[in-house]
Amino acid sequence: MVEDILSRVRAADGLKNAIFGGVMLEQASGEVTVNIVTDRAYTQTDYDAAVAAVRPFVPDCFSLSVHISKLSPDCSMVKRKIISLISENFPALSSVIGEGDVSVARTEEGFSFEIRALPGARSEEMVREVCAMLKKCYCGNFFGCVAEEKIDTSGIVVEREAEEAEYETPVRSFEIQNFEPVEGGEKLTRAIYIGDFNFVSERAVVCGTVLDVSERAYTRSNGEEKPYFNFTITDGTGNLRLTWFSRKRSLDKVRAIKAGESIACVCRSEVRGGMLRYTATEIGYGSRPENFVPEKRPSRPVPNGYHTIKPQPFTDYTQTDLFTDSSLPECFRGTSFVVFDLETTGLCTVPVPGEMDGIIELGAFKVIDGEIREKFSTFVNPERPGKLDPRIVELTGITDADVKSAPGYKDVLPDFVKFCDGSVLVGHNAIGFDFKFIDFYCRELGYAVEGRVIDTLFLSQQLLRLSNNKLNTVAEHFGVTFNHHRAEDDALATAKIFIELIKIKKSFPDY
């Protein structure tokens, strides 16, 4: 809506490059003051046109005052602003770009600038974003380019804190109580947490309550039908679906196992069809200790500071839009959420090294007290041999050049853990997809990203009556426009959707 109002204001010749300097509401007097900044001489006709453009968007109960000021930056102001914007938004590039690498000139069309930087899509993206941010700060037009220059980085040494040392997350376990064998040899005494069983193993012991059991049959090569069972069990740290191929001598005993009973199994886990599959090789009755409370997953400390990607302040101007319901439920007070989204090399979420797809972009926004306040965004080098799948390139628009010079997940995720510290994670289909990548790769680095994850997919299914609950469908329902299948854009859209859904629900979900 802000852009719509601004386009109408710019229809006046003296305001064709105008920007909003701010909107203020004085509740006592009921007056709305709109500040407009222009770089051109303007007339009374231009002023009257600006008032006429803004007035329809201000409720009749408010009076309107429009203030227009003239501001035209000089080259030194623009240069200082460019250097500041690079430092704030592109910390990795700012380390090799100094004041002498930026030049600014004024032309008839506006300002042109040149940045001497390393060649690549990341530098070109930086120039595009700097142009867009300058237009929000100053009146006029801005044009930029990269003057490719090879920079010697051999002398640059990146020092990591001691906390960045190698760390291996131990697998938790508990003692099995009341074990009685059904099929198998030795007594099973200890079981690993189901929540930690995300690796390939020939022999891992698990124990939990049966949530569901079903019997099916398969046909052997000789035409004989053999029954098999699917069990879903839980130990409070996660759910596990495992298959038991029956043996004649124990068929009736296994068939007698019912939902609600507790069993202990020896499992083999292997990758089949791009997924981690679990097969029980031994089975018996067994339970968790009485009043079992899962241990908190061990984790390396949250980093003390940011190393590679630093979050940036963010203002969503639609949040200050006078013409949209901005009232927030009381539940938002004193809360912090990180709404995130990923783009990946593929859709495989099997938690096994070498099988799990890689992250190529991470975007996140922090919602504090119901307002979007901070942004965390970066491309990520998936560090995989070969080029990106053409289907992924077509879907996201992300190319090999974009990720080639980007930091890897080992540098990005510690900063993301820092960004998320003390916040609840939110995402659209996050539980089924995005969080699996964060959880897997953070575990590799020793970080335990545990706690609630609010999924706006589930929320929209509960609260809305839509033909489907895909992100673009829900966004369209709330009038949110965005560039789909880019992590930063998807995360921002999800943050806006999350706020709107909680406005409807007036409370946060329990899960």
Short mmCIF file of C-alpha atoms in Angstrom, two decimals:
data_model
loop_
_atom_site.label_atom_id
_atom_site.label_comp_id
_atom_site.label_asym_id
_atom_site.label_seq_id
_atom_site.Cartn_x
_atom_site.Cartn_y
_atom_site.Cartn_z
CA MET A 1 0.00 0.00 0.00
CA VAL A 2 2.89 2.38 0.79
CA GLU A 3 4.26 1.91 -2.73
CA ASP A 4 0.81 2.58 -4.15
CA ILE A 5 0.55 5.89 -2.29
CA LEU A 6 4.09 6.86 -3.26
CA SER A 7 3.46 6.14 -6.95
CA ARG A 8 0.52 8.58 -6.85
CA VAL A 9 2.62 11.24 -5.14
CA ARG A 10 5.35 10.83 -7.77
CA ALA A 11 2.87 11.65 -10.53
CA ALA A 12 3.61 15.32 -9.74
CA ASP A 13 6.60 16.59 -11.72
CA GLY A 14 8.38 18.13 -8.75
CA LEU A 15 7.92 14.95 -6.70
CA LYS A 16 8.82 12.32 -9.31
CA ASN A 17 11.77 11.09 -7.19
CA ALA A 18 10.10 11.65 -3.81
CA ILE A 19 10.38 9.30 -0.85
CA PHE A 20 8.48 9.17 2.43
CA GLY A 21 10.33 10.68 5.35
CA GLY A 22 7.90 9.27 7.87
CA VAL A 23 4.29 9.22 9.07
CA MET A 24 3.26 10.46 12.52
CA LEU A 25 -0.10 10.24 14.26
CA GLU A 26 -0.87 12.72 17.02
CA GLN A 27 -3.67 11.01 18.94
CA ALA A 28 -4.53 14.02 21.09
CA SER A 29 -5.28 16.25 18.10
CA GLY A 30 -6.30 13.48 15.71
CA GLU A 31 -3.82 14.75 13.10
CA VAL A 32 -1.77 12.61 10.72
CA THR A 33 1.47 14.19 9.51
CA VAL A 34 3.09 12.80 6.37
CA ASN A 35 6.65 13.90 5.62
CA ILE A 36 7.77 13.76 1.98
CA VAL A 37 11.33 14.35 0.79
CA THR A 38 12.13 15.43 -2.77
CA ASP A 39 15.28 16.41 -4.67
CA ARG A 40 13.46 18.80 -7.04
CA ALA A 41 11.95 22.23 -6.80
CA TYR A 42 8.23 21.83 -6.23
CA THR A 43 5.26 24.12 -6.74
CA GLN A 44 1.99 24.71 -4.92
CA THR A 45 0.37 22.56 -7.57
CA ASP A 46 2.75 19.71 -6.70
CA TYR A 47 1.94 20.16 -3.00
CA ASP A 48 -1.80 20.10 -3.66
CA ALA A 49 -1.36 16.97 -5.78
CA ALA A 50 0.52 15.26 -2.93
CA VAL A 51 -2.26 16.07 -0.46
CA ALA A 52 -4.84 14.76 -2.91
CA ALA A 53 -2.83 11.55 -3.37
CA VAL A 54 -2.48 10.83 0.35
CA ARG A 55 -5.92 11.99 1.60
CA PRO A 56 -7.95 8.95 0.37
CA PHE A 57 -5.77 6.66 2.44
CA VAL A 58 -6.25 8.53 5.72
CA PRO A 59 -9.47 7.73 7.62
CA ASP A 60 -11.97 10.60 7.68
CA CYS A 61 -11.72 10.83 11.46
CA PHE A 62 -8.15 12.18 11.13
CA SER A 63 -7.00 15.52 9.77
CA LEU A 64 -4.04 15.50 7.37
CA SER A 65 -0.91 17.63 7.28
CA VAL A 66 1.67 17.11 4.49
CA HIS A 67 5.20 18.47 4.90
CA ILE A 68 7.52 18.50 1.88
CA SER A 69 11.26 19.13 2.25
CA LYS A 70 13.96 19.29 -0.40
CA LEU A 71 17.08 17.18 0.01
CA SER A 72 19.72 16.34 -2.57
CA PRO A 73 22.79 14.44 -1.33
CA ASP A 74 26.27 15.11 -2.61
CA CYS A 75 28.81 12.51 -3.75
CA SER A 76 30.58 12.30 -0.39
CA MET A 77 27.28 11.61 1.41
CA VAL A 78 26.40 8.87 -1.06
CA LYS A 79 29.87 7.31 -0.76
CA ARG A 80 29.71 7.21 3.04
CA LYS A 81 26.26 5.67 2.85
CA ILE A 82 27.42 2.98 0.37
CA ILE A 83 30.31 1.96 2.63
CA SER A 84 27.95 1.87 5.61
CA LEU A 85 25.38 -0.26 3.74
CA ILE A 86 28.05 -2.76 2.62
CA SER A 87 29.36 -3.06 6.18
CA GLU A 88 25.87 -3.65 7.60
CA ASN A 89 24.50 -5.99 4.94
CA PHE A 90 27.53 -7.72 3.38
CA PRO A 91 30.04 -8.32 6.20
CA ALA A 92 31.98 -10.94 4.24
CA LEU A 93 32.52 -8.56 1.30
CA SER A 94 33.13 -5.52 3.50
CA SER A 95 36.27 -7.21 4.83
CA VAL A 96 37.93 -6.74 1.40
CA ILE A 97 36.29 -3.45 0.36
CA GLY A 98 37.67 -0.19 1.73
CA GLU A 99 36.91 3.49 1.26
CA GLY A 100 39.30 3.65 -1.68
CA ASP A 101 37.37 0.91 -3.49
CA VAL A 102 34.22 3.03 -3.87
CA SER A 103 33.88 5.96 -6.26
CA VAL A 104 30.78 8.11 -6.83
CA ALA A 105 29.96 10.60 -9.58
CA ARG A 106 26.94 12.78 -10.21
CA THR A 107 25.32 12.68 -13.64
CA GLU A 108 22.27 14.22 -15.28
CA GLU A 109 20.34 11.03 -14.52
CA GLY A 110 21.34 10.87 -10.83
CA PHE A 111 24.33 9.24 -9.14
CA SER A 112 26.57 6.53 -10.55
CA PHE A 113 28.96 4.57 -8.38
CA GLU A 114 31.61 1.92 -8.92
CA ILE A 115 32.80 -0.68 -6.42
CA ARG A 116 36.06 -2.50 -6.91
CA ALA A 117 35.41 -6.01 -5.65
CA LEU A 118 35.97 -9.66 -6.37
CA PRO A 119 34.13 -10.83 -9.49
CA GLY A 120 31.04 -12.97 -9.08
CA ALA A 121 27.27 -12.98 -8.69
CA ARG A 122 27.53 -12.10 -4.98
CA SER A 123 29.22 -8.78 -5.78
CA GLU A 124 26.66 -8.01 -8.48
CA GLU A 125 23.86 -8.80 -6.04
CA MET A 126 25.49 -6.41 -3.56
CA VAL A 127 25.41 -3.57 -6.12
CA ARG A 128 21.73 -4.23 -6.90
CA GLU A 129 20.78 -4.21 -3.23
CA VAL A 130 22.85 -1.09 -2.49
CA CYS A 131 21.02 0.73 -5.32
CA ALA A 132 17.66 -0.28 -3.87
CA MET A 133 18.65 0.80 -0.34
CA LEU A 134 20.02 4.16 -1.55
CA LYS A 135 16.69 4.90 -3.22
CA LYS A 136 15.01 4.39 0.14
CA CYS A 137 17.46 6.78 1.84
CA TYR A 138 17.78 9.57 -0.73
CA CYS A 139 15.85 11.09 -3.59
CA GLY A 140 17.08 10.59 -7.12
CA ASN A 141 18.29 7.71 -9.25
CA PHE A 142 21.28 5.50 -8.51
CA PHE A 143 23.27 3.32 -10.89
CA GLY A 144 26.11 1.05 -9.85
CA CYS A 145 28.55 -1.45 -11.25
CA VAL A 146 31.38 -3.72 -10.15
CA ALA A 147 34.89 -2.93 -11.37
CA GLU A 148 36.27 -6.45 -11.10
CA GLU A 149 39.62 -6.48 -9.41
CA LYS A 150 41.58 -9.48 -8.22
CA ILE A 151 42.27 -9.07 -4.54
CA ASP A 152 45.05 -10.99 -2.86
CA THR A 153 43.42 -12.87 0.03
CA SER A 154 46.41 -15.08 0.80
CA GLY A 155 47.29 -13.00 3.83
CA ILE A 156 43.80 -13.04 5.33
CA VAL A 157 43.62 -15.28 8.37
CA VAL A 158 40.28 -16.14 9.94
CA GLU A 159 40.60 -16.83 13.64
CA ARG A 160 37.92 -18.89 15.32
CA GLU A 161 37.21 -18.84 19.01
CA ALA A 162 37.88 -21.91 21.12
CA GLU A 163 34.16 -22.62 21.11
CA GLU A 164 34.39 -23.35 17.37
CA ALA A 165 36.53 -26.46 18.00
CA GLU A 166 35.33 -29.87 16.86
CA TYR A 167 32.45 -31.16 18.96
CA GLU A 168 30.67 -34.48 18.74
CA THR A 169 27.18 -34.80 20.17
CA PRO A 170 26.93 -37.93 22.34
CA VAL A 171 23.99 -40.29 21.88
CA ARG A 172 21.78 -40.45 24.98
CA SER A 173 20.46 -43.70 26.41
CA PHE A 174 18.42 -45.11 29.30
CA GLU A 175 18.15 -48.42 31.15
CA ILE A 176 15.43 -50.83 29.94
CA GLN A 177 13.08 -52.05 32.65
CA ASN A 178 11.15 -55.37 32.88
CA PHE A 179 12.61 -56.92 29.72
CA GLU A 180 11.01 -60.15 28.47
CA PRO A 181 12.21 -61.63 25.15
CA VAL A 182 9.75 -62.49 22.38
CA GLU A 183 12.15 -63.22 19.52
CA GLY A 184 15.89 -62.95 19.96
CA GLY A 185 18.78 -64.13 22.04
CA GLU A 186 20.36 -61.87 24.63
CA LYS A 187 18.74 -59.66 27.23
CA LEU A 188 18.43 -56.02 26.18
CA THR A 189 19.58 -53.69 28.95
CA ARG A 190 20.01 -50.17 27.49
CA ALA A 191 18.22 -48.27 24.69
CA ILE A 192 19.23 -45.13 22.84
CA TYR A 193 16.88 -42.19 22.62
CA ILE A 194 14.69 -42.42 19.52
CA GLY A 195 15.26 -38.70 19.06
CA ASP A 196 18.98 -39.41 18.60
CA PHE A 197 18.58 -42.38 16.22
CA ASN A 198 19.30 -40.60 12.95
CA PHE A 199 22.24 -42.67 11.71
CA VAL A 200 22.94 -45.91 9.84
CA SER A 201 23.51 -48.86 12.15
CA GLU A 202 23.53 -52.64 12.02
CA ARG A 203 22.53 -52.98 15.65
CA ALA A 204 20.88 -50.25 17.74
CA VAL A 205 18.53 -50.90 20.65
CA VAL A 206 15.38 -48.79 21.06
CA CYS A 207 12.52 -48.99 23.55
CA GLY A 208 9.14 -47.29 23.66
CA THR A 209 5.38 -47.45 23.86
CA VAL A 210 3.54 -48.83 20.83
CA LEU A 211 1.41 -46.11 19.25
CA ASP A 212 0.24 -48.18 16.31
CA VAL A 213 0.70 -51.69 14.94
CA SER A 214 -0.47 -53.12 11.62
CA GLU A 215 -0.07 -56.53 9.98
CA ARG A 216 0.45 -56.91 6.25
CA ALA A 217 1.77 -59.52 3.87
CA TYR A 218 4.23 -59.74 1.00
CA THR A 219 4.66 -62.39 -1.68
CA ARG A 220 7.94 -64.26 -1.88
CA SER A 221 9.54 -65.29 -5.17
CA ASN A 222 8.08 -68.81 -4.78
CA GLY A 223 4.55 -67.37 -4.53
CA GLU A 224 4.29 -67.88 -0.76
CA GLU A 225 2.71 -65.07 1.25
CA LYS A 226 4.57 -64.01 4.39
CA PRO A 227 3.16 -61.65 7.04
CA TYR A 228 5.10 -58.68 8.38
CA PHE A 229 4.33 -56.01 10.97
CA ASN A 230 4.78 -52.23 11.12
CA PHE A 231 5.19 -50.79 14.61
CA THR A 232 5.22 -47.09 15.51
CA ILE A 233 6.77 -46.53 18.93
CA THR A 234 7.67 -43.50 21.04
CA ASP A 235 9.91 -42.93 24.05
CA GLY A 236 8.99 -39.28 24.53
CA THR A 237 11.95 -37.95 22.53
CA GLY A 238 10.64 -38.95 19.10
CA ASN A 239 8.60 -41.47 17.13
CA LEU A 240 10.01 -44.40 15.17
CA ARG A 241 8.33 -46.57 12.56
CA LEU A 242 9.96 -49.98 12.26
CA THR A 243 9.20 -53.15 10.34
CA TRP A 244 9.28 -56.71 11.71
CA PHE A 245 9.44 -59.59 9.25
CA SER A 246 7.75 -62.48 11.04
CA ARG A 247 9.19 -65.87 11.83
CA LYS A 248 6.93 -68.84 12.16
CA ARG A 249 8.02 -69.74 15.66
CA SER A 250 7.19 -66.31 17.09
CA LEU A 251 4.37 -65.17 14.79
CA ASP A 252 1.58 -65.56 17.35
CA LYS A 253 3.63 -63.86 20.09
CA VAL A 254 4.39 -60.82 17.94
CA ARG A 255 0.79 -60.72 16.74
CA ALA A 256 -0.27 -60.43 20.39
CA ILE A 257 1.58 -57.11 20.87
CA LYS A 258 -0.99 -54.32 21.08
CA ALA A 259 -0.96 -50.53 21.02
CA GLY A 260 -0.29 -49.12 24.47
CA GLU A 261 2.19 -51.86 25.41
CA SER A 262 5.90 -51.15 25.63
CA ILE A 263 8.53 -53.04 23.63
CA ALA A 264 12.30 -53.09 23.21
CA CYS A 265 13.89 -53.96 19.85
CA VAL A 266 17.24 -54.42 18.19
CA CYS A 267 17.10 -52.38 14.99
CA ARG A 268 18.99 -52.19 11.74
CA SER A 269 18.81 -48.83 9.98
CA GLU A 270 19.69 -48.32 6.33
CA VAL A 271 18.99 -45.91 3.48
CA ARG A 272 16.44 -47.16 0.95
CA GLY A 273 14.64 -45.01 -1.59
CA GLY A 274 16.25 -41.87 -0.23
CA MET A 275 14.87 -42.46 3.26
CA LEU A 276 16.23 -43.96 6.45
CA ARG A 277 14.38 -47.25 7.04
CA TYR A 278 14.30 -49.20 10.30
CA THR A 279 13.95 -52.99 10.59
CA ALA A 280 13.65 -54.85 13.90
CA THR A 281 15.83 -57.97 14.10
CA GLU A 282 15.07 -58.86 17.73
CA ILE A 283 11.99 -57.96 19.74
CA GLY A 284 10.71 -58.24 23.29
CA TYR A 285 8.69 -56.50 25.95
CA GLY A 286 10.48 -53.76 27.87
CA SER A 287 9.81 -50.28 29.21
CA ARG A 288 11.43 -46.98 30.10
CA PRO A 289 12.32 -46.25 33.73
CA GLU A 290 9.38 -45.16 35.87
CA ASN A 291 8.80 -41.39 35.72
CA PHE A 292 11.29 -41.17 32.85
CA VAL A 293 12.32 -37.60 32.04
CA PRO A 294 14.52 -37.25 28.94
CA GLU A 295 17.91 -35.71 29.46
CA LYS A 296 18.46 -32.41 27.72
CA ARG A 297 20.47 -33.00 24.57
CA PRO A 298 24.12 -31.99 25.20
CA SER A 299 25.13 -28.98 23.15
CA ARG A 300 28.16 -26.84 22.60
CA PRO A 301 27.66 -23.30 23.93
CA VAL A 302 25.87 -20.70 21.86
CA PRO A 303 28.57 -18.53 20.20
CA ASN A 304 29.43 -15.32 22.04
CA GLY A 305 29.21 -13.25 18.86
CA TYR A 306 28.63 -13.33 15.13
CA HIS A 307 31.51 -14.39 12.89
CA THR A 308 30.29 -14.56 9.29
CA ILE A 309 26.67 -13.40 8.94
CA LYS A 310 25.44 -10.58 11.13
CA PRO A 311 21.72 -9.85 11.49
CA GLN A 312 20.48 -6.48 10.30
CA PRO A 313 17.77 -4.19 11.66
CA PHE A 314 14.59 -4.49 9.65
CA THR A 315 11.53 -2.28 9.35
CA ASP A 316 8.38 -3.57 7.73
CA TYR A 317 6.66 -0.38 6.63
CA THR A 318 3.33 -2.18 6.27
CA GLN A 319 3.42 -2.62 10.05
CA THR A 320 3.16 1.16 10.42
CA ASP A 321 0.53 1.46 7.70
CA LEU A 322 -2.35 3.52 9.05
CA PHE A 323 -4.79 1.68 6.88
CA THR A 324 -4.19 -1.89 8.06
CA ASP A 325 -5.37 -3.36 11.38
CA SER A 326 -2.17 -3.27 13.42
CA SER A 327 -3.66 -4.26 16.77
CA LEU A 328 -1.86 -7.27 18.24
CA PRO A 329 -3.07 -9.86 20.74
CA GLU A 330 -1.72 -9.50 24.25
CA CYS A 331 0.07 -12.86 23.91
CA PHE A 332 2.74 -11.21 21.71
CA ARG A 333 3.98 -9.07 24.58
CA GLY A 334 7.48 -10.11 25.74
CA THR A 335 7.93 -12.77 23.04
CA SER A 336 10.59 -13.47 20.43
CA PHE A 337 10.20 -15.68 17.37
CA VAL A 338 12.56 -16.48 14.50
CA VAL A 339 10.65 -17.17 11.30
CA PHE A 340 12.90 -18.99 8.83
CA ASP A 341 12.98 -20.65 5.43
CA LEU A 342 15.55 -22.61 3.42
CA GLU A 343 16.34 -23.35 -0.19
CA THR A 344 18.14 -26.66 -0.68
CA THR A 345 19.85 -28.76 -3.34
CA GLY A 346 16.89 -31.15 -3.32
CA LEU A 347 14.07 -32.59 -1.25
CA CYS A 348 15.86 -35.47 0.48
CA THR A 349 15.56 -35.08 4.25
CA VAL A 350 17.04 -38.45 5.19
CA PRO A 351 19.29 -37.70 8.17
CA VAL A 352 22.39 -39.52 6.94
CA PRO A 353 25.67 -37.88 5.90
CA GLY A 354 26.01 -38.01 2.13
CA GLU A 355 22.28 -38.63 1.65
CA MET A 356 20.85 -35.43 3.15
CA ASP A 357 20.55 -32.62 0.62
CA GLY A 358 22.48 -29.41 1.23
CA ILE A 359 21.36 -25.89 2.14
CA ILE A 360 21.89 -23.21 -0.53
CA GLU A 361 20.05 -20.26 1.03
CA LEU A 362 18.85 -19.36 4.52
CA GLY A 363 16.52 -16.49 5.30
CA ALA A 364 15.10 -15.56 8.70
CA PHE A 365 13.32 -12.70 10.41
CA LYS A 366 13.02 -12.06 14.14
CA VAL A 367 9.58 -11.09 15.42
CA ILE A 368 9.81 -9.28 18.76
CA ASP A 369 6.63 -8.24 20.60
CA GLY A 370 4.68 -8.98 17.41
CA GLU A 371 6.81 -6.75 15.15
CA ILE A 372 9.37 -7.85 12.55
CA ARG A 373 12.62 -6.28 13.80
CA GLU A 374 15.68 -8.13 12.44
CA LYS A 375 16.80 -9.96 9.30
CA PHE A 376 19.29 -12.82 8.83
CA SER A 377 19.92 -13.78 5.20
CA THR A 378 22.65 -15.46 3.19
CA PHE A 379 23.44 -17.82 0.35
CA VAL A 380 25.11 -21.03 1.56
CA ASN A 381 27.71 -23.05 -0.33
CA PRO A 382 26.39 -26.64 -0.22
CA GLU A 383 29.95 -27.91 -0.75
CA ARG A 384 28.75 -30.68 -3.04
CA PRO A 385 30.56 -32.01 -6.12
CA GLY A 386 28.97 -31.05 -9.43
CA LYS A 387 26.56 -28.32 -10.32
CA LEU A 388 23.16 -27.52 -8.88
CA ASP A 389 20.27 -29.53 -10.27
CA PRO A 390 18.78 -27.55 -13.20
CA ARG A 391 15.33 -28.06 -11.67
CA ILE A 392 16.47 -26.30 -8.49
CA VAL A 393 17.99 -23.47 -10.51
CA GLU A 394 14.74 -23.08 -12.46
CA LEU A 395 12.61 -23.21 -9.31
CA THR A 396 14.66 -20.80 -7.16
CA GLY A 397 16.68 -18.75 -9.63
CA ILE A 398 19.76 -19.54 -7.51
CA THR A 399 22.77 -20.43 -9.66
CA ASP A 400 26.14 -22.07 -9.08
CA ALA A 401 27.73 -18.61 -9.24
CA ASP A 402 25.53 -17.45 -6.35
CA VAL A 403 26.65 -20.18 -3.98
CA LYS A 404 30.24 -20.70 -5.18
CA SER A 405 31.67 -17.82 -3.15
CA ALA A 406 29.14 -18.07 -0.31
CA PRO A 407 30.09 -19.34 3.17
CA GLY A 408 29.41 -23.00 3.99
CA TYR A 409 26.99 -24.24 6.63
CA LYS A 410 29.84 -24.68 9.13
CA ASP A 411 30.27 -20.89 9.09
CA VAL A 412 26.60 -19.90 8.70
CA LEU A 413 24.84 -22.12 11.24
CA PRO A 414 26.79 -21.02 14.36
CA ASP A 415 25.67 -17.47 13.55
CA PHE A 416 22.11 -18.70 12.98
CA VAL A 417 22.18 -20.50 16.36
CA LYS A 418 23.26 -17.20 17.92
CA PHE A 419 20.43 -15.39 16.09
CA CYS A 420 17.85 -17.94 17.33
CA ASP A 421 19.01 -18.04 20.95
CA GLY A 422 16.06 -17.34 23.24
CA SER A 423 13.48 -17.42 20.43
CA VAL A 424 10.86 -19.91 19.28
CA LEU A 425 11.31 -21.13 15.70
CA VAL A 426 8.50 -20.66 13.18
CA GLY A 427 8.21 -21.83 9.57
CA HIS A 428 5.78 -22.98 6.89
CA ASN A 429 6.03 -26.78 6.66
CA ALA A 430 9.05 -26.36 8.91
CA ILE A 431 8.41 -29.53 10.92
CA GLY A 432 8.14 -31.64 7.77
CA PHE A 433 11.03 -30.07 5.87
CA ASP A 434 13.08 -27.00 6.84
CA PHE A 435 13.70 -27.85 10.50
CA LYS A 436 15.03 -31.28 9.54
CA PHE A 437 17.93 -29.61 7.72
CA ILE A 438 18.63 -27.19 10.57
CA ASP A 439 18.49 -29.99 13.13
CA PHE A 440 20.72 -32.34 11.12
CA TYR A 441 23.47 -29.90 10.21
CA CYS A 442 23.45 -28.25 13.65
CA ARG A 443 23.88 -31.68 15.21
CA GLU A 444 26.92 -32.21 13.01
CA LEU A 445 28.40 -29.06 14.55
CA GLY A 446 27.39 -30.05 18.09
CA TYR A 447 24.50 -27.61 18.54
CA ALA A 448 21.20 -28.82 19.98
CA VAL A 449 18.38 -26.79 18.43
CA GLU A 450 15.61 -28.12 20.62
CA GLY A 451 12.35 -26.63 21.75
CA ARG A 452 9.06 -25.71 20.13
CA VAL A 453 8.72 -25.25 16.40
CA ILE A 454 5.48 -23.53 15.35
CA ASP A 455 4.37 -24.56 11.88
CA THR A 456 2.18 -22.05 10.05
CA LEU A 457 1.09 -24.86 7.72
CA PHE A 458 -0.68 -26.55 10.63
CA LEU A 459 -2.02 -23.22 11.91
CA SER A 460 -3.51 -22.28 8.53
CA GLN A 461 -5.11 -25.74 8.26
CA GLN A 462 -6.76 -25.20 11.64
CA LEU A 463 -7.85 -21.59 11.18
CA LEU A 464 -8.54 -21.05 7.47
CA ARG A 465 -10.84 -22.61 4.92
CA LEU A 466 -8.69 -22.69 1.79
CA SER A 467 -8.47 -25.01 -1.21
CA ASN A 468 -4.93 -25.84 -0.05
CA ASN A 469 -2.49 -24.48 2.51
CA LYS A 470 0.58 -23.92 0.38
CA LEU A 471 2.58 -20.84 1.28
CA ASN A 472 1.56 -18.87 -1.82
CA THR A 473 -2.12 -19.73 -1.27
CA VAL A 474 -2.08 -18.58 2.36
CA ALA A 475 -0.09 -15.47 1.40
CA GLU A 476 -2.65 -14.58 -1.26
CA HIS A 477 -5.42 -14.98 1.31
CA PHE A 478 -3.78 -12.32 3.49
CA GLY A 479 -2.76 -10.09 0.56
CA VAL A 480 0.96 -10.76 1.04
CA THR A 481 2.97 -10.50 -2.18
CA PHE A 482 6.44 -12.01 -2.44
CA ASN A 483 9.00 -13.74 -4.67
CA HIS A 484 8.22 -17.40 -3.99
CA HIS A 485 11.00 -20.00 -3.61
CA ARG A 486 13.62 -17.59 -2.31
CA ALA A 487 14.44 -18.12 1.35
CA GLU A 488 14.47 -14.47 2.43
CA ASP A 489 11.22 -13.65 0.63
CA ASP A 490 9.49 -16.82 1.82
CA ALA A 491 10.61 -16.17 5.42
CA LEU A 492 9.30 -12.59 5.36
CA ALA A 493 5.99 -13.71 3.88
CA THR A 494 5.74 -16.44 6.54
CA ALA A 495 6.48 -13.91 9.30
CA LYS A 496 3.60 -11.71 8.11
CA ILE A 497 1.31 -14.74 7.80
CA PHE A 498 2.29 -15.93 11.30
CA ILE A 499 1.34 -12.56 12.81
CA GLU A 500 -2.00 -12.58 10.99
CA LEU A 501 -2.78 -16.15 12.07
CA ILE A 502 -2.07 -15.34 15.72
CA LYS A 503 -4.32 -12.29 15.40
CA ILE A 504 -7.10 -14.71 14.43
CA LYS A 505 -6.26 -17.34 17.05
CA LYS A 506 -5.40 -14.77 19.76
CA SER A 507 -3.02 -17.28 21.37
CA PHE A 508 -0.03 -19.39 20.45
CA PRO A 509 -0.44 -23.09 19.61
CA ASP A 510 0.42 -25.67 22.27
CA TYR A 511 2.81 -27.71 20.10
#
